[in-house]
Structures are given as structure tokens and as C-alpha cells.
Coordinates of C-alpha atoms in Angstrom, one line a residue:
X4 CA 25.2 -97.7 -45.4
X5 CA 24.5 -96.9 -42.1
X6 CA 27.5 -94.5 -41.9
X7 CA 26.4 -92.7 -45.3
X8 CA 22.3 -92.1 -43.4
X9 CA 23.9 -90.4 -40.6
X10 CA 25.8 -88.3 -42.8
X11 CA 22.8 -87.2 -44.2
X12 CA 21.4 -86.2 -42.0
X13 CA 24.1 -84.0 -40.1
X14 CA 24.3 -82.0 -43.4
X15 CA 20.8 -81.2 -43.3
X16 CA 20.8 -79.9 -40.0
X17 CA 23.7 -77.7 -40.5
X18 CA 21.7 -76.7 -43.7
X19 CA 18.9 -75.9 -41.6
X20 CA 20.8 -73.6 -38.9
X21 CA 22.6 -72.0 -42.0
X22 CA 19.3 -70.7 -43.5
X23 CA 18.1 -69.2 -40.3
X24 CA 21.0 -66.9 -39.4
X25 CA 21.4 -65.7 -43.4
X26 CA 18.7 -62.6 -43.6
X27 CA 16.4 -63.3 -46.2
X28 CA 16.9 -60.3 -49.4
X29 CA 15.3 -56.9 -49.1
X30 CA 14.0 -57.6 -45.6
X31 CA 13.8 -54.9 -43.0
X32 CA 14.3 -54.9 -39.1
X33 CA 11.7 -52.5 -37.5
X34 CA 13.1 -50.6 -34.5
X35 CA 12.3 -51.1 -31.0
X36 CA 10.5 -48.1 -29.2
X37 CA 10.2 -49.9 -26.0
X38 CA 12.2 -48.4 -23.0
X39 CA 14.5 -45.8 -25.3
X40 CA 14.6 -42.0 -26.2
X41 CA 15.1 -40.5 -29.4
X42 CA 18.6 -38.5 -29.2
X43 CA 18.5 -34.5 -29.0
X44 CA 19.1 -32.6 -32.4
X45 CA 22.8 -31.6 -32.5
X46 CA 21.6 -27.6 -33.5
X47 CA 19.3 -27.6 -30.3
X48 CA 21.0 -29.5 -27.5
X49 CA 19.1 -31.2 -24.5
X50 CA 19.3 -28.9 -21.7
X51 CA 20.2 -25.9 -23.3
X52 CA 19.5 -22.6 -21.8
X53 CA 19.1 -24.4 -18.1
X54 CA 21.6 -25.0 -15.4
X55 CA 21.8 -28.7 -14.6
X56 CA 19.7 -30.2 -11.6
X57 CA 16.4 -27.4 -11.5
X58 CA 14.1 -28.2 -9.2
X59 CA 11.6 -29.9 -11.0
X60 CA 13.6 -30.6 -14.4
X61 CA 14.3 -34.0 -15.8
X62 CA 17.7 -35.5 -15.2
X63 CA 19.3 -38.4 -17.2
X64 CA 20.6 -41.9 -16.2
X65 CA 23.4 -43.1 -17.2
X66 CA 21.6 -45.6 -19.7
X67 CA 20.0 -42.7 -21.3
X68 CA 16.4 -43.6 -19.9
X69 CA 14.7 -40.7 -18.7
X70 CA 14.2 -40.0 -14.7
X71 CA 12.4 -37.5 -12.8
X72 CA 13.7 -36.6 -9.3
X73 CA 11.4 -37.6 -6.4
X74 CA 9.7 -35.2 -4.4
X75 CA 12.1 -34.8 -1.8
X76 CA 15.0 -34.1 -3.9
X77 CA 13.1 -31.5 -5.7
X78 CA 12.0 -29.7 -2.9
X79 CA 15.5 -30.0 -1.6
X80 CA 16.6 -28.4 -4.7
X81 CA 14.5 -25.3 -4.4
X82 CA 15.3 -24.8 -0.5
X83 CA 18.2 -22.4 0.3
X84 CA 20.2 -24.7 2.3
X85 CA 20.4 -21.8 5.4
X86 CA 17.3 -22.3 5.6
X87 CA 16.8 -26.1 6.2
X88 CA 19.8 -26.5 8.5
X89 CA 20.7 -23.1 10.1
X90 CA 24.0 -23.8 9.4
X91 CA 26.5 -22.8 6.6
X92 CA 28.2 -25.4 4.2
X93 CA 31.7 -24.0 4.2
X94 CA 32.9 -23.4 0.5
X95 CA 36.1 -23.9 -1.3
X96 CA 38.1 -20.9 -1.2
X97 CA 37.9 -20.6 -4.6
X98 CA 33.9 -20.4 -4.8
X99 CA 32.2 -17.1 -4.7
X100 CA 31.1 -15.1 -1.9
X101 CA 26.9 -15.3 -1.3
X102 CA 24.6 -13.1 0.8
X103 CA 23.8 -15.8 3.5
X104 CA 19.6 -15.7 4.4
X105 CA 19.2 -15.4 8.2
X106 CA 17.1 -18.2 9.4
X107 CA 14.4 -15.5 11.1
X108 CA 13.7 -12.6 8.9
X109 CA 13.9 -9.1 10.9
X110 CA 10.5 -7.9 11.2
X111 CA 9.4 -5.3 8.6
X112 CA 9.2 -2.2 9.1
X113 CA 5.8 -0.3 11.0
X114 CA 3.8 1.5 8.2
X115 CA 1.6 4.6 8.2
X116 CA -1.2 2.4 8.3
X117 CA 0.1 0.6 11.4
X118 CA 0.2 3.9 13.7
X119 CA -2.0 4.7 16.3
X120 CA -5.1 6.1 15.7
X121 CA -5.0 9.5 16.3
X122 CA -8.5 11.5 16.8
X123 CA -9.1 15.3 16.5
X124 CA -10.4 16.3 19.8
X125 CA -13.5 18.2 18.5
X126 CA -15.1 20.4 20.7
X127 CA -18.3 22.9 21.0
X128 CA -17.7 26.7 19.9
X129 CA -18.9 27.4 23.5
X130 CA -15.8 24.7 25.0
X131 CA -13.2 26.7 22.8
X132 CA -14.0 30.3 23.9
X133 CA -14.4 28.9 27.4
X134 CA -10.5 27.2 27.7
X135 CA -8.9 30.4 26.0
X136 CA -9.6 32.4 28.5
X137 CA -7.3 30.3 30.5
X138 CA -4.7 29.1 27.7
X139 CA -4.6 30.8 24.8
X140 CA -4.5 29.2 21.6
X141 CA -5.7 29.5 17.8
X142 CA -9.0 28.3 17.0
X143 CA -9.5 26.3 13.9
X144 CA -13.5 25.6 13.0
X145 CA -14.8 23.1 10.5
X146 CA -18.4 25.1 9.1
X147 CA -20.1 22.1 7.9
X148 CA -23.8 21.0 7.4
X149 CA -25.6 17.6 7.5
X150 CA -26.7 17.4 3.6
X151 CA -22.9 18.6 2.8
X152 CA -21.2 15.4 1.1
X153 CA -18.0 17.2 0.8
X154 CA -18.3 17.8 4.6
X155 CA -18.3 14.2 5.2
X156 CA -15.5 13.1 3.1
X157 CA -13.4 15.1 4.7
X158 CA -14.3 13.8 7.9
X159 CA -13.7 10.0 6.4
X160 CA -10.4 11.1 4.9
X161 CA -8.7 14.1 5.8
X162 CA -9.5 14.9 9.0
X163 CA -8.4 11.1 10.0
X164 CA -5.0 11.9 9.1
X165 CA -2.6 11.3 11.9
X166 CA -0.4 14.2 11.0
X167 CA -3.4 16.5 10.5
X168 CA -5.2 15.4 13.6
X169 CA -2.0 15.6 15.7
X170 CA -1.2 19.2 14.5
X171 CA -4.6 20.0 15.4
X172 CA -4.7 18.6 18.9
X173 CA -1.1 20.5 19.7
X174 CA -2.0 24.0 18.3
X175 CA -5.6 24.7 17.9
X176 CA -8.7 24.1 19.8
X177 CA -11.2 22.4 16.9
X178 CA -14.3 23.2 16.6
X179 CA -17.0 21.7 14.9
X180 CA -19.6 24.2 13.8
X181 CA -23.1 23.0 11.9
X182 CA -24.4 26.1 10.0
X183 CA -28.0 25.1 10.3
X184 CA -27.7 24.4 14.2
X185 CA -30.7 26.1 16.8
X186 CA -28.9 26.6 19.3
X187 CA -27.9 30.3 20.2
X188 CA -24.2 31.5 20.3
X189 CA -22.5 34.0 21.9
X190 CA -19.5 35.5 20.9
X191 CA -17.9 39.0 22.2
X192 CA -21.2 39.5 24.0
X193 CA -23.5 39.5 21.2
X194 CA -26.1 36.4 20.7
X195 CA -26.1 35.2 17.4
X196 CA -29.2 32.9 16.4
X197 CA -30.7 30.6 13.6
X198 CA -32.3 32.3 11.3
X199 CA -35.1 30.9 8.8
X200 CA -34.5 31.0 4.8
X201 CA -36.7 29.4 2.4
X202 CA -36.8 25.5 2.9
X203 CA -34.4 25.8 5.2
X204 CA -31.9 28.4 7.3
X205 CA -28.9 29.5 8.3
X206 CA -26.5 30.5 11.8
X207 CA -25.8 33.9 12.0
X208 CA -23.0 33.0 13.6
X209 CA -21.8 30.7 10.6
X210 CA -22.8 33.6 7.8
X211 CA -20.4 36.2 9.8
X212 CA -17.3 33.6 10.2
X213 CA -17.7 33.5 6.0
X214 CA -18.5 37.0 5.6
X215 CA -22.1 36.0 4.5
X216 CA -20.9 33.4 1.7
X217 CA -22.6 30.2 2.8
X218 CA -20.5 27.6 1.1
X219 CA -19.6 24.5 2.6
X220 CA -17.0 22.9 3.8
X221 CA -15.3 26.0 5.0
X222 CA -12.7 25.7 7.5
X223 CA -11.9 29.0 10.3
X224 CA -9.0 30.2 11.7
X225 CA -9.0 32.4 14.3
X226 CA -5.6 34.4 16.5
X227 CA -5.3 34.0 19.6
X228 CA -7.5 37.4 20.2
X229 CA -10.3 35.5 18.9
X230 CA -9.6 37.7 15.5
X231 CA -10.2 36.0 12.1
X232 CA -7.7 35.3 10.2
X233 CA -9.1 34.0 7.2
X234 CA -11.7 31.7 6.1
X235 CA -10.8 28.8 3.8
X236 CA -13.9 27.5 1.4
X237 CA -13.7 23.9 -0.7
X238 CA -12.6 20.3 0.3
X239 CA -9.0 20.0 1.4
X240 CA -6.5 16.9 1.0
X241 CA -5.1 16.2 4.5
X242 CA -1.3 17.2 2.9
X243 CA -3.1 20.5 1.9
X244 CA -4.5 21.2 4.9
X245 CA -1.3 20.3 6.9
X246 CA 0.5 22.9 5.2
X247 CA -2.6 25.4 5.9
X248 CA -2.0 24.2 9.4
X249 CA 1.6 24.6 10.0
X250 CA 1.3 27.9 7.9
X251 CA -1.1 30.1 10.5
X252 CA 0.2 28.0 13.8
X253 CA 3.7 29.1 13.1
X254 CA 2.6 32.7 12.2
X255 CA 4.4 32.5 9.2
X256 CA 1.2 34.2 7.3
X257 CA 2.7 37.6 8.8
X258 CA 6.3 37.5 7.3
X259 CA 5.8 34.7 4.3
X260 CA 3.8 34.6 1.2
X261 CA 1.4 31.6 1.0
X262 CA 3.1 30.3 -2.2
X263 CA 6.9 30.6 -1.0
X264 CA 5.5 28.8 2.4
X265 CA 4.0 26.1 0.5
X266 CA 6.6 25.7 -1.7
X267 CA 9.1 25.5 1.7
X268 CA 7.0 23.0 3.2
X269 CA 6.5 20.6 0.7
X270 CA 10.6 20.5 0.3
X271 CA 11.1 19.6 3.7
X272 CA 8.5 17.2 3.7
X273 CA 10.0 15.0 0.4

């Protein structure tokens, strides 16, 4: 009797573990979501369209759990190794051939901009006549006024122009001339004056230089001889007026036409 009680109940523990491994019918198992990744689409591979390893890009373990490279390693990444070492990896021979980055880059180039200011040396009609008699030279003047806008620019802008300003200080004496000034002038022994006109006046020395056409700016040049050549009225670019400058201190307006001379100049200067 005793023998048949512990039979039993052996069979109804086996019983027991037998039900809970058999899954029960039409139950379901819902995935896990912890700690996994849902596999790249076959038409759209992961990583595609990237090299391996970016700086910044996310790499994979070899569980297939996502990792993102530390900071250090990323920066490493995006650092051309010249540059953190100063020293070249040597390469298999079979590897191609780079353009290595010196570890100090040359310094660039001076600009334009970088050049040393370069001033016209401006001077009083008076100063000018008073140095040719000793050293001969053309005379370039600058007829300006102190309402003139125009006038100014070209002070702020063209006149500024190291090339321009340098021209002038090797070939001409420059003269500043205000065609409203008092002060007397005289020129070939004859005193020229300011004259009164309405609200306000003119030079007569100004009105003679531009044959009695009072428009302003208008830049002078005169020979050597203290002969004028020719009077030039309107604002001028500084590249204009370096080609005016060049054209009458080379006395090319004798022999060349103005257009063939320009035409020349601006060749040689591309």
C-alpha cells in the first residue's frame, strides 16, 4: 500500500512538469525589444553610401548592439595624422601615393591690401612752379572745390591707390588746386585772383586751366614748359587714371592715339 502512494505521487509530479514545458494552443510569444536592433532592409544596406569608421558615424559590435566611438577616437579620426605626430606612417608599397600636409603652413601670400601706404605728396601751385625751375617735371593738378562730392570720393578712393599715388610721386609734381580759394596766384607773371559770382565765386586761375568750363573734379596736366596739355573733367577710377598717367608721363600722347594706348596698357597690365 505504501509502495502503490508513492507511485502516485511520482506520476503526478512528472504530470505536473509535463504540462509546463507543452505550450498551451494558439498562444503567442511577444518579442523582446530590450538591448537589440532591428536588422537593415536587404534593398537599402546599413552603411551604404559611407566609407567605414567616419568620424562621428556609428560603428557596430560584434553582438550587433549599437556603439558610438568616444570622443577621442572621433577626433582622431578627423585629424590628418601629419598633423598630430609630425611624422609619416610608412605605407605598404602597394598603397597610393598622398600629398603629405606640412606640419607649419607657409605663410600666405602679401595682398594689395597689405602694402604700404603710399600718399600723394600734394603740394601748393606756388611749391610746383617753384621746384621746376630747378627740376623739371610735369605737373598734374586736381581742380576741386569743398561742396564737390565727386571731389571727395576721389580723394577716399582713387587717389589712395598705391599705383596711382606712386606714379604720381615719380613723375609729376601734384597739385591741389580749390577753385573758390582767395588767395592770389601768379603764373607767367600775371596775378590771377578770386573773383565774386552770384552766391558764390570762382579762381581766375581755375577758369583758365579749364578754358572757362567750371566743372568739377577736373584734373590738369601740364609739359614740362608749364604748357597745358589737356584738361580732363568727371570722376576717374584709379585704373583709369593710371593709364591717363602713364599715357602723358611717357609722352606717348605725341606719337599714340589715346584708344590704341589704352587698349596697350590694359594688355600689359592683365
Amino acid at each position: 500500500m505504501r509502495n502503490i502512494l508513492i507511485l502516485n505521487i511520482f506520476a503526478f509530479f512528472v504530470g505536473a512538469l509535463a504540462a509546463q514545458t507543452t505550450p498551451r494552443s494558439g498562444a503567442q510569444v511577444a518579442p523582446s525589444t530590450r538591448n537589440t536592433q532591428s536588422a537593415p532592409s536587404k534593398a537599402q544596406p546599413e552603411n551604404a553610401g559611407r566609407s567605414a569608421l567616419q568620424p562621428g558615424a556609428t560603428a557596430r559590435s560584434n553582438n550587433g548592439s549599437a556603439t558610438r566611438p568616444s570622443a577621442a577616437e572621433s577626433a582622431a579620426d578627423a585629424t590628418p595624422s601629419n598633423n598630430r605626430t609630425g611624422v609619416t606612417t610608412p605605407k605598404s608599397p602597394n598603397a597610393p601615393s598622398t600629398k603629405t600636409v606640412p606640419a607649419k603652413m607657409p605663410d600666405a601670400p602679401q595682398s594689395k591690401q597689405d602694402e604700404p601706404m603710399v600718399k600723394v605728396q600734394w603740394m601748393t601751385m606756388e611749391e610746383a612752379l617753384e621746384k621746376s625751375k630747378t627740376d623739371k617735371r610735369k605737373i598734374f593738378i586736381d581742380v576741386f572745390t569743398d561742396w564737390c562730392g565727386w571731389c571727395k570720393r576721389m580723394d577716399e578712393s582713387t587717389f589712395v591707390d598705391p599705383s596711382v599715388a606712386q606714379y604720381l610721386n615719380d613723375n609729376f609734381y601734384a597739385v591741389k588746386l580749390n577753385a573758390e580759394q582767395q588767395q592770389e596766384i601768379v603764373f607767367n607773371n600775371k596775378t590771377y585772383s578770386f573773383r565774386k559770382n552770384g552766391a558764390r565765386g570762382y579762381h581766375e586761375f581755375a577758369a583758365e586751366l579749364l578754358n572757362n568750363r567750371l566743372s568739377f573734379p577736373t584734373v590738369v596736366f601740364m609739359d614740362e614748359t608749364l604748357n597745358v596739355i589737356q584738361p580732363i573733367p568727371g570722376y576717374l577710377e584709379a585704373p583709369k587714371l593710371e593709364t591717363i598717367l602713364n599715357y602723358f608721363g611717357t609722352d606717348s600722347h605725341k606719337t599714340t592715339p589715346w584708344e590704341t594706348y589704352e587698349r596697350k596698357f590694359g594688355n600689359n597690365q592683365k
